[in-house]
Amino acid sequence: MPAAPASNATAAVHSALERVRAARPLVHNITNFVVMNTTANALLALGASPVMAHAPEELEEMTALAGALVLNIGTLSGPWVGSMLLAGRAAAARGVPVVLDPVGAGASRMRTRATLDLLHEVRPAILRGNASEILAVAGALDALDARRLEAIAAGAGTTRGVDSAHSGRGVEEVARAVAVAAGCVVVVSGAVDTIADARRTAFVSGGSGLMPLVTGMGCTATALTGAFAAVVPDAFEAAVAAMAVMSAAGGAAAARSQGPGSLQMHFLDALYTLGRADLEAQVRVEGP
């Protein structure tokens, strides 16, 4: 696929970033214990406003205030699934975009079932996961012929806890199939991020090999996607912008880091200071 001119692609991403900073959208997160602090700080550094609320008694009120809802099943429990469904239905009723992260889908029946329930009942605007998680969702949705899915999975690895050992083979096909089956934009994070809906596909490259060594980077990408979905009406464009900003900040941070510990610190600084020149230098967007 031919690359979009760098100036045009980065101009669109930078425009979306400036919209987030100007609007400071409230992003309601029902997320996991491991990443709450990390994702809240990343949203603040980006220019958004985070809230972490999962008590059923306040979900409808919180969702009514939010520009987007992020659902992350990383540290799953039955009551939390109930809260996600309640918040998700409230968001759908108000037209609030929902971003779903199926952390560890395929690793257990509970996670896969929770993902399917949320997809069917909440109808998220964006689904973001790694290749193994999206493959698991594809299988659960019967989005692809079983033989084709098996062949792709042989090259894409399997879910190991919440990480992925994928090679990237067939990722575009799987992303498009899930997007059609689930009726949403699908983001597959990896060395090259793939973003697809029923008619468009984009690829974002950049970032750093240090990023997978920091717990919660994938979850952070999901949270940032929520911020962009709150201000960019086109969910596909919002997802592309979020992944481009994530990659650019990761690349900029890695240039100043000695390892994963300092990367985490510099990543927040990079999000806070990120400008168009950083986007031009650190990320490449190939799209429709």
Coordinates of C-alpha atoms in Angstrom, one line a residue:
M1 CA 0.0 0.0 0.0
P2 CA 1.4 3.4 -0.9
A3 CA 2.4 5.6 1.9
A4 CA 0.4 8.8 2.6
P5 CA 2.6 11.9 2.2
A6 CA 4.3 12.4 5.5
S7 CA 3.3 16.0 5.8
N8 CA -0.3 15.3 5.2
A9 CA -0.5 12.3 7.6
T10 CA 1.4 14.0 10.4
A11 CA -0.6 17.2 9.9
A12 CA -3.8 15.2 10.5
V13 CA -2.4 13.5 13.6
H14 CA -1.1 16.8 14.9
S15 CA -4.5 18.5 14.4
A16 CA -6.1 15.7 16.3
L17 CA -3.6 16.0 19.1
E18 CA -4.3 19.8 19.3
R19 CA -8.0 19.0 19.6
V20 CA -7.4 16.8 22.6
R21 CA -5.3 19.4 24.2
A22 CA -7.9 22.1 23.6
A23 CA -10.9 20.1 24.7
R24 CA -9.3 18.3 27.6
P25 CA -11.9 15.5 27.3
L26 CA -12.9 13.4 30.4
V27 CA -12.0 9.8 29.7
H28 CA -13.8 7.3 32.0
N29 CA -11.7 4.2 32.5
I30 CA -12.8 0.9 33.9
T31 CA -9.4 -0.6 33.8
N32 CA -7.1 -3.0 35.6
F33 CA -5.2 -2.5 38.9
V34 CA -1.8 -2.9 37.3
V35 CA -2.1 0.1 35.0
M36 CA -4.4 2.6 36.7
N37 CA -1.6 5.0 37.7
T38 CA 0.3 4.6 34.4
T39 CA -2.7 5.3 32.2
A40 CA -4.0 8.1 34.3
N41 CA -0.6 9.9 34.1
A42 CA -0.4 9.3 30.4
L43 CA -3.9 10.8 29.8
L44 CA -2.9 13.8 31.9
A45 CA 0.4 14.2 30.0
L46 CA -1.5 14.0 26.7
G47 CA -3.9 16.8 27.8
A48 CA -6.9 14.7 28.6
S49 CA -8.6 14.3 32.0
P50 CA -8.9 10.7 33.4
V51 CA -11.3 9.2 35.9
M52 CA -11.1 5.7 37.2
A53 CA -14.6 4.6 38.4
H54 CA -16.0 1.1 38.5
A55 CA -18.6 1.2 41.4
P56 CA -22.0 0.4 39.9
E57 CA -23.7 3.0 42.0
E58 CA -21.9 5.9 40.2
L59 CA -21.4 4.5 36.7
E60 CA -24.3 6.2 34.9
E61 CA -23.4 9.6 36.4
M62 CA -19.7 9.2 35.4
T63 CA -20.5 8.1 31.9
A64 CA -22.8 11.0 31.4
L65 CA -19.9 13.4 32.1
A66 CA -17.4 11.5 29.9
G67 CA -16.2 12.2 26.4
A68 CA -15.3 8.5 26.0
L69 CA -15.4 5.2 27.9
V70 CA -12.4 2.8 28.0
L71 CA -13.0 -0.8 29.1
N72 CA -10.0 -2.9 29.9
I73 CA -10.4 -6.5 31.1
G74 CA -6.8 -7.0 32.4
T75 CA -7.6 -7.9 36.1
L76 CA -11.0 -9.3 35.5
S77 CA -13.7 -10.4 37.9
G78 CA -17.4 -11.0 37.7
P79 CA -18.5 -7.8 39.3
W80 CA -16.2 -5.8 37.1
V81 CA -17.7 -7.3 34.0
G82 CA -21.1 -6.3 35.3
S83 CA -19.8 -2.8 35.8
M84 CA -18.4 -2.7 32.3
L85 CA -21.6 -3.8 30.8
L86 CA -23.6 -1.3 32.8
A87 CA -21.3 1.6 31.9
G88 CA -21.1 0.4 28.3
R89 CA -24.9 0.4 27.9
A90 CA -25.1 3.9 29.4
A91 CA -22.4 5.1 27.1
A92 CA -24.2 3.6 24.1
A93 CA -27.5 5.3 25.1
R94 CA -25.7 8.7 25.2
G95 CA -23.6 8.3 22.1
V96 CA -20.4 8.2 24.1
P97 CA -17.7 6.3 22.1
V98 CA -16.4 3.1 23.8
V99 CA -12.9 1.6 23.4
L100 CA -12.4 -2.0 24.4
D101 CA -9.1 -3.7 25.3
P102 CA -9.5 -7.5 25.4
V103 CA -6.5 -8.1 27.6
G104 CA -5.5 -11.8 27.5
A105 CA -8.5 -12.8 25.4
G106 CA -7.9 -16.5 24.4
A107 CA -5.9 -17.2 27.6
S108 CA -9.0 -18.3 29.5
R109 CA -12.7 -19.0 28.7
M110 CA -13.7 -16.2 31.1
R111 CA -11.7 -13.5 29.3
T112 CA -13.0 -14.6 25.9
R113 CA -16.6 -14.8 27.1
A114 CA -16.3 -11.3 28.7
T115 CA -14.9 -9.9 25.4
L116 CA -17.7 -11.4 23.4
D117 CA -20.4 -10.1 25.8
L118 CA -18.9 -6.6 25.7
L119 CA -18.7 -6.7 21.9
H120 CA -22.3 -7.8 21.5
E121 CA -23.9 -5.7 24.2
V122 CA -21.9 -2.5 24.2
R123 CA -20.9 -2.3 20.5
P124 CA -17.6 -0.4 21.1
A125 CA -16.4 2.0 18.5
I126 CA -12.8 0.7 18.7
L127 CA -11.3 -2.7 19.7
R128 CA -7.5 -2.5 20.5
G129 CA -5.3 -5.5 21.3
N130 CA -2.2 -7.3 20.3
A131 CA -2.2 -9.9 17.5
S132 CA -2.8 -12.9 19.7
E133 CA -5.8 -11.2 21.4
I134 CA -7.3 -10.2 18.1
L135 CA -6.8 -13.6 16.7
A136 CA -8.6 -15.1 19.7
V137 CA -11.5 -12.7 19.1
A138 CA -11.6 -13.6 15.4
G139 CA -11.9 -17.3 16.4
A140 CA -14.6 -16.6 18.9
L141 CA -16.6 -14.5 16.5
D142 CA -16.1 -17.0 13.6
A143 CA -14.9 -14.0 11.7
L144 CA -12.7 -16.1 9.4
D145 CA -12.9 -19.6 7.9
A146 CA -11.5 -22.1 10.5
R147 CA -8.7 -23.3 8.2
R148 CA -7.6 -19.8 7.3
L149 CA -7.6 -18.7 10.9
E150 CA -5.6 -21.8 11.9
A151 CA -3.0 -21.0 9.2
I152 CA -2.7 -17.4 10.3
A153 CA -2.5 -18.4 13.9
A154 CA 0.4 -20.7 13.1
G155 CA 2.5 -17.7 12.2
A156 CA 1.0 -15.2 14.6
G157 CA 1.7 -17.0 17.9
T158 CA -0.6 -17.5 20.9
T159 CA -1.6 -15.5 23.9
R160 CA 1.0 -15.9 26.7
G161 CA -0.5 -14.2 29.8
V162 CA -1.2 -10.7 28.3
D163 CA 1.6 -10.5 25.8
S164 CA 1.9 -11.7 22.2
A165 CA 4.6 -13.6 20.3
H166 CA 3.2 -12.7 16.9
S167 CA 5.1 -12.5 13.7
G168 CA 2.5 -10.2 12.0
R169 CA 1.6 -12.7 9.2
G170 CA -2.0 -12.2 8.2
V171 CA -2.7 -9.4 10.7
E172 CA -4.3 -7.1 8.2
E173 CA -6.7 -9.9 7.1
V174 CA -7.7 -10.7 10.7
A175 CA -8.1 -7.1 11.6
R176 CA -10.4 -6.5 8.7
A177 CA -12.4 -9.7 9.3
V178 CA -13.0 -8.7 13.0
A179 CA -13.9 -5.2 12.1
V180 CA -16.6 -6.5 9.7
A181 CA -17.9 -9.1 12.2
A182 CA -17.9 -6.8 15.2
G183 CA -18.9 -3.6 13.4
C184 CA -16.1 -1.5 14.8
V185 CA -12.6 -0.2 14.2
V186 CA -9.9 -2.8 15.1
V187 CA -6.4 -1.8 16.2
V188 CA -3.7 -4.5 16.3
S189 CA -0.6 -3.3 18.1
G190 CA 2.8 -4.6 17.2
A191 CA 6.1 -3.5 15.7
V192 CA 3.8 -2.0 13.0
D193 CA 0.4 -1.1 14.2
T194 CA -2.5 -2.1 12.0
I195 CA -5.8 -0.1 12.1
A196 CA -8.8 -1.4 10.1
D197 CA -12.5 -0.9 9.6
A198 CA -14.8 -2.4 7.0
R199 CA -13.3 -0.4 4.2
R200 CA -10.0 1.2 5.2
T201 CA -6.7 0.0 6.5
A202 CA -3.7 2.0 7.9
F203 CA -0.3 1.1 9.3
V204 CA 1.7 3.1 11.8
S205 CA 5.3 2.4 12.4
G206 CA 7.7 3.9 14.9
G207 CA 8.1 3.5 18.6
S208 CA 10.9 1.5 20.2
G209 CA 11.8 -2.1 21.1
L210 CA 11.9 -1.0 24.7
M211 CA 8.2 -0.3 24.9
P212 CA 7.1 -4.0 25.3
L213 CA 9.4 -4.2 28.3
V214 CA 7.2 -1.7 30.2
T215 CA 4.1 -3.1 31.8
G216 CA 1.0 -1.2 30.6
M217 CA 2.1 0.3 27.3
G218 CA -0.6 -1.5 25.4
C219 CA -3.2 -0.4 28.0
T220 CA -1.8 3.1 27.7
A221 CA -2.4 3.0 23.9
T222 CA -6.0 2.0 24.6
A223 CA -6.5 4.9 27.1
L224 CA -5.0 7.4 24.7
T225 CA -7.3 6.0 22.0
G226 CA -10.2 6.9 24.2
A227 CA -9.0 10.5 24.4
F228 CA -8.8 10.8 20.7
A229 CA -12.2 9.1 20.2
A230 CA -13.7 11.7 22.4
V231 CA -12.8 14.6 20.1
V232 CA -12.4 13.0 16.6
P233 CA -15.9 11.8 15.3
D234 CA -14.4 9.3 12.8
A235 CA -13.3 6.3 15.0
F236 CA -10.8 5.1 12.3
E237 CA -9.1 8.5 12.2
A238 CA -9.1 8.7 16.0
A239 CA -7.4 5.3 16.3
V240 CA -4.8 6.2 13.7
A241 CA -4.0 9.4 15.5
A242 CA -3.7 7.7 18.9
M243 CA -1.4 5.0 17.6
A244 CA 0.8 7.6 15.8
V245 CA 1.1 9.7 19.0
M246 CA 1.9 6.6 21.0
S247 CA 4.6 5.6 18.6
A248 CA 6.1 9.0 18.3
A249 CA 6.2 9.5 22.1
G250 CA 7.8 6.1 22.5
G251 CA 10.4 6.8 19.9
A252 CA 11.3 10.2 21.4
A253 CA 11.4 8.7 24.9
A254 CA 13.7 5.9 23.8
A255 CA 16.2 8.3 22.4
R256 CA 16.7 9.7 25.9
S257 CA 16.4 6.5 27.8
Q258 CA 18.9 3.9 29.0
G259 CA 16.4 1.2 29.6
P260 CA 12.7 0.4 30.3
G261 CA 12.8 2.2 33.7
S262 CA 13.8 5.6 32.3
L263 CA 11.7 5.0 29.2
Q264 CA 8.5 5.2 31.4
M265 CA 9.6 8.6 32.8
H266 CA 10.6 10.0 29.4
F267 CA 7.5 8.7 27.7
L268 CA 5.3 10.9 29.9
D269 CA 7.5 13.9 29.1
A270 CA 7.4 13.1 25.4
L271 CA 3.6 13.0 25.4
Y272 CA 3.5 16.3 27.2
T273 CA 5.8 18.1 24.8
L274 CA 5.0 16.3 21.5
G275 CA 4.8 18.5 18.5
R276 CA 4.5 18.2 14.8
A277 CA 8.3 18.0 14.3
D278 CA 8.4 15.0 16.7
L279 CA 5.7 13.3 14.7
E280 CA 7.6 13.9 11.4
A281 CA 10.8 12.5 12.9
Q282 CA 9.5 9.6 14.8
V283 CA 6.5 8.0 13.1
R284 CA 5.3 6.9 9.6
V285 CA 1.7 6.5 8.7
E286 CA 0.6 4.5 5.7
G287 CA -3.1 4.7 5.0
P288 CA -6.0 4.9 2.6

